[in-house]
Amino acid sequence: MVDEITPEAVEEKLGEDGVQVIDIRSPAQFEQGHIPGAINIPMSELPARVDDVEWGDDVVVACPIGQSSVQAARLIDSFEGVEADDEVRSMAGGYRDWEYELETGEN
């Protein structure tokens, strides 16, 4: 089971070192506005790219409404490159519930 984290808690974590936000929306959606520091890996590319990412200790997956991010977080969490004590969570409510600053353009 994948844990969820609120947008408020994600926003608080952005000031801390180590939180890694993975945005699974399309590149076009990502460019229109994303959580500061987020990495764009579209859901359709995630299975092929999961090996290529250096996963952090605290990973948060974000999507439009907080549903597909649960599946993506499960996939990431099951990857052998993710340590057992690493946290991989889905952002509850997704971008629909994000009320904070967004970066624009490619990251």
PDB file of C-alpha atoms in Angstrom:
ATOM      1  CA  MET A   1       0.000   0.000   0.000  1.00  0.00           C
ATOM      2  CA  VAL A   2       1.294   3.425  -0.939  1.00  0.00           C
ATOM      3  CA  ASP A   3       0.956   6.233   1.577  1.00  0.00           C
ATOM      4  CA  GLU A   4      -0.418   9.596   0.562  1.00  0.00           C
ATOM      5  CA  ILE A   5       0.917  13.004   1.548  1.00  0.00           C
ATOM      6  CA  THR A   6      -1.087  16.224   1.516  1.00  0.00           C
ATOM      7  CA  PRO A   7      -0.161  19.100  -0.788  1.00  0.00           C
ATOM      8  CA  GLU A   8       0.425  21.195   2.351  1.00  0.00           C
ATOM      9  CA  ALA A   9       2.996  18.708   3.644  1.00  0.00           C
ATOM     10  CA  VAL A  10       4.686  18.557   0.219  1.00  0.00           C
ATOM     11  CA  GLU A  11       4.935  22.353   0.141  1.00  0.00           C
ATOM     12  CA  GLU A  12       6.541  22.325   3.613  1.00  0.00           C
ATOM     13  CA  LYS A  13       9.029  19.639   2.496  1.00  0.00           C
ATOM     14  CA  LEU A  14      10.172  21.712  -0.495  1.00  0.00           C
ATOM     15  CA  GLY A  15      12.283  23.771   1.882  1.00  0.00           C
ATOM     16  CA  GLU A  16      14.033  20.636   3.127  1.00  0.00           C
ATOM     17  CA  ASP A  17      16.846  18.834   1.378  1.00  0.00           C
ATOM     18  CA  GLY A  18      16.065  15.465  -0.072  1.00  0.00           C
ATOM     19  CA  VAL A  19      12.432  15.551  -1.190  1.00  0.00           C
ATOM     20  CA  GLN A  20      12.212  14.415  -4.805  1.00  0.00           C
ATOM     21  CA  VAL A  21       8.979  15.325  -6.605  1.00  0.00           C
ATOM     22  CA  ILE A  22       8.171  13.247  -9.686  1.00  0.00           C
ATOM     23  CA  ASP A  23       5.522  14.787 -11.948  1.00  0.00           C
ATOM     24  CA  ILE A  24       3.927  12.105 -14.141  1.00  0.00           C
ATOM     25  CA  ARG A  25       1.859  14.472 -16.300  1.00  0.00           C
ATOM     26  CA  SER A  26       2.595  15.123 -19.969  1.00  0.00           C
ATOM     27  CA  PRO A  27       5.491  17.430 -20.883  1.00  0.00           C
ATOM     28  CA  ALA A  28       2.991  20.060 -22.100  1.00  0.00           C
ATOM     29  CA  GLN A  29       1.142  20.069 -18.769  1.00  0.00           C
ATOM     30  CA  PHE A  30       4.463  20.145 -16.917  1.00  0.00           C
ATOM     31  CA  GLU A  31       5.656  23.212 -18.868  1.00  0.00           C
ATOM     32  CA  GLN A  32       2.434  25.078 -18.051  1.00  0.00           C
ATOM     33  CA  GLY A  33       3.221  24.847 -14.344  1.00  0.00           C
ATOM     34  CA  HIS A  34       4.733  22.360 -11.919  1.00  0.00           C
ATOM     35  CA  ILE A  35       5.824  22.047  -8.317  1.00  0.00           C
ATOM     36  CA  PRO A  36       9.181  23.811  -7.910  1.00  0.00           C
ATOM     37  CA  GLY A  37      12.049  21.395  -8.482  1.00  0.00           C
ATOM     38  CA  ALA A  38       9.835  18.611  -9.836  1.00  0.00           C
ATOM     39  CA  ILE A  39      11.195  16.118 -12.367  1.00  0.00           C
ATOM     40  CA  ASN A  40       8.917  15.313 -15.299  1.00  0.00           C
ATOM     41  CA  ILE A  41       8.617  11.614 -16.104  1.00  0.00           C
ATOM     42  CA  PRO A  42       5.306  11.037 -17.916  1.00  0.00           C
ATOM     43  CA  MET A  43       3.395   7.988 -16.658  1.00  0.00           C
ATOM     44  CA  SER A  44       3.669   6.347 -20.088  1.00  0.00           C
ATOM     45  CA  GLU A  45       7.494   6.559 -19.886  1.00  0.00           C
ATOM     46  CA  LEU A  46       7.905   5.633 -16.214  1.00  0.00           C
ATOM     47  CA  PRO A  47       8.288   1.846 -16.581  1.00  0.00           C
ATOM     48  CA  ALA A  48      11.053   2.295 -19.160  1.00  0.00           C
ATOM     49  CA  ARG A  49      12.815   5.076 -17.227  1.00  0.00           C
ATOM     50  CA  VAL A  50      12.564   3.765 -13.648  1.00  0.00           C
ATOM     51  CA  ASP A  51      16.066   2.254 -13.997  1.00  0.00           C
ATOM     52  CA  ASP A  52      17.572   5.558 -15.185  1.00  0.00           C
ATOM     53  CA  VAL A  53      16.620   7.664 -12.163  1.00  0.00           C
ATOM     54  CA  GLU A  54      18.690   8.012  -9.030  1.00  0.00           C
ATOM     55  CA  TRP A  55      15.848   7.743  -6.520  1.00  0.00           C
ATOM     56  CA  GLY A  56      16.021   9.790  -3.343  1.00  0.00           C
ATOM     57  CA  ASP A  57      15.093   8.824   0.202  1.00  0.00           C
ATOM     58  CA  ASP A  58      11.847  10.792   0.069  1.00  0.00           C
ATOM     59  CA  VAL A  59       9.936  10.562  -3.224  1.00  0.00           C
ATOM     60  CA  VAL A  60       6.563  12.222  -3.849  1.00  0.00           C
ATOM     61  CA  VAL A  61       4.652  11.456  -7.050  1.00  0.00           C
ATOM     62  CA  ALA A  62       2.258  14.103  -8.403  1.00  0.00           C
ATOM     63  CA  CYS A  63      -0.454  13.809 -11.078  1.00  0.00           C
ATOM     64  CA  PRO A  64      -3.568  15.789 -12.062  1.00  0.00           C
ATOM     65  CA  ILE A  65      -5.995  14.456  -9.411  1.00  0.00           C
ATOM     66  CA  GLY A  66      -4.034  12.087  -7.182  1.00  0.00           C
ATOM     67  CA  GLN A  67      -5.095   8.751  -8.673  1.00  0.00           C
ATOM     68  CA  SER A  68      -2.514   7.686 -11.257  1.00  0.00           C
ATOM     69  CA  SER A  69       0.207   8.890  -8.886  1.00  0.00           C
ATOM     70  CA  VAL A  70      -0.741   6.020  -6.534  1.00  0.00           C
ATOM     71  CA  GLN A  71      -0.013   3.502  -9.315  1.00  0.00           C
ATOM     72  CA  ALA A  72       3.220   5.292 -10.232  1.00  0.00           C
ATOM     73  CA  ALA A  73       4.351   5.358  -6.588  1.00  0.00           C
ATOM     74  CA  ARG A  74       3.690   1.599  -6.331  1.00  0.00           C
ATOM     75  CA  LEU A  75       5.807   1.019  -9.438  1.00  0.00           C
ATOM     76  CA  ILE A  76       8.665   3.152  -8.114  1.00  0.00           C
ATOM     77  CA  ASP A  77       8.449   1.571  -4.650  1.00  0.00           C
ATOM     78  CA  SER A  78       8.679  -1.931  -6.133  1.00  0.00           C
ATOM     79  CA  PHE A  79      11.805  -1.066  -8.133  1.00  0.00           C
ATOM     80  CA  GLU A  80      14.905  -2.789  -6.773  1.00  0.00           C
ATOM     81  CA  GLY A  81      16.895   0.455  -6.902  1.00  0.00           C
ATOM     82  CA  VAL A  82      14.679   1.923  -4.169  1.00  0.00           C
ATOM     83  CA  GLU A  83      15.857   1.072  -0.661  1.00  0.00           C
ATOM     84  CA  ALA A  84      13.417  -0.580   1.763  1.00  0.00           C
ATOM     85  CA  ASP A  85      13.589   2.392   4.147  1.00  0.00           C
ATOM     86  CA  ASP A  86      12.971   5.002   1.425  1.00  0.00           C
ATOM     87  CA  GLU A  87       9.580   6.688   1.386  1.00  0.00           C
ATOM     88  CA  VAL A  88       7.613   6.760  -1.873  1.00  0.00           C
ATOM     89  CA  ARG A  89       4.270   8.535  -1.571  1.00  0.00           C
ATOM     90  CA  SER A  90       1.484   9.900  -3.735  1.00  0.00           C
ATOM     91  CA  MET A  91       0.362  13.512  -3.384  1.00  0.00           C
ATOM     92  CA  ALA A  92      -3.280  13.366  -2.342  1.00  0.00           C
ATOM     93  CA  GLY A  93      -5.560  15.347  -4.637  1.00  0.00           C
ATOM     94  CA  GLY A  94      -2.779  15.969  -7.159  1.00  0.00           C
ATOM     95  CA  TYR A  95      -2.419  19.316  -8.885  1.00  0.00           C
ATOM     96  CA  ARG A  96      -6.156  19.867  -8.486  1.00  0.00           C
ATOM     97  CA  ASP A  97      -5.511  20.481  -4.753  1.00  0.00           C
ATOM     98  CA  TRP A  98      -2.117  22.233  -5.074  1.00  0.00           C
ATOM     99  CA  GLU A  99      -2.625  25.875  -4.007  1.00  0.00           C
ATOM    100  CA  TYR A 100       1.005  26.985  -3.949  1.00  0.00           C
ATOM    101  CA  GLU A 101       3.555  28.478  -6.316  1.00  0.00           C
ATOM    102  CA  LEU A 102       4.271  26.731  -9.619  1.00  0.00           C
ATOM    103  CA  GLU A 103       7.334  26.913 -11.824  1.00  0.00           C
ATOM    104  CA  THR A 104       6.819  27.161 -15.566  1.00  0.00           C
ATOM    105  CA  GLY A 105       8.879  25.928 -18.507  1.00  0.00           C
ATOM    106  CA  GLU A 106      11.066  22.843 -18.695  1.00  0.00           C
ATOM    107  CA  ASN A 107      13.058  21.794 -15.679  1.00  0.00           C
TER     108      ASN A 107
END
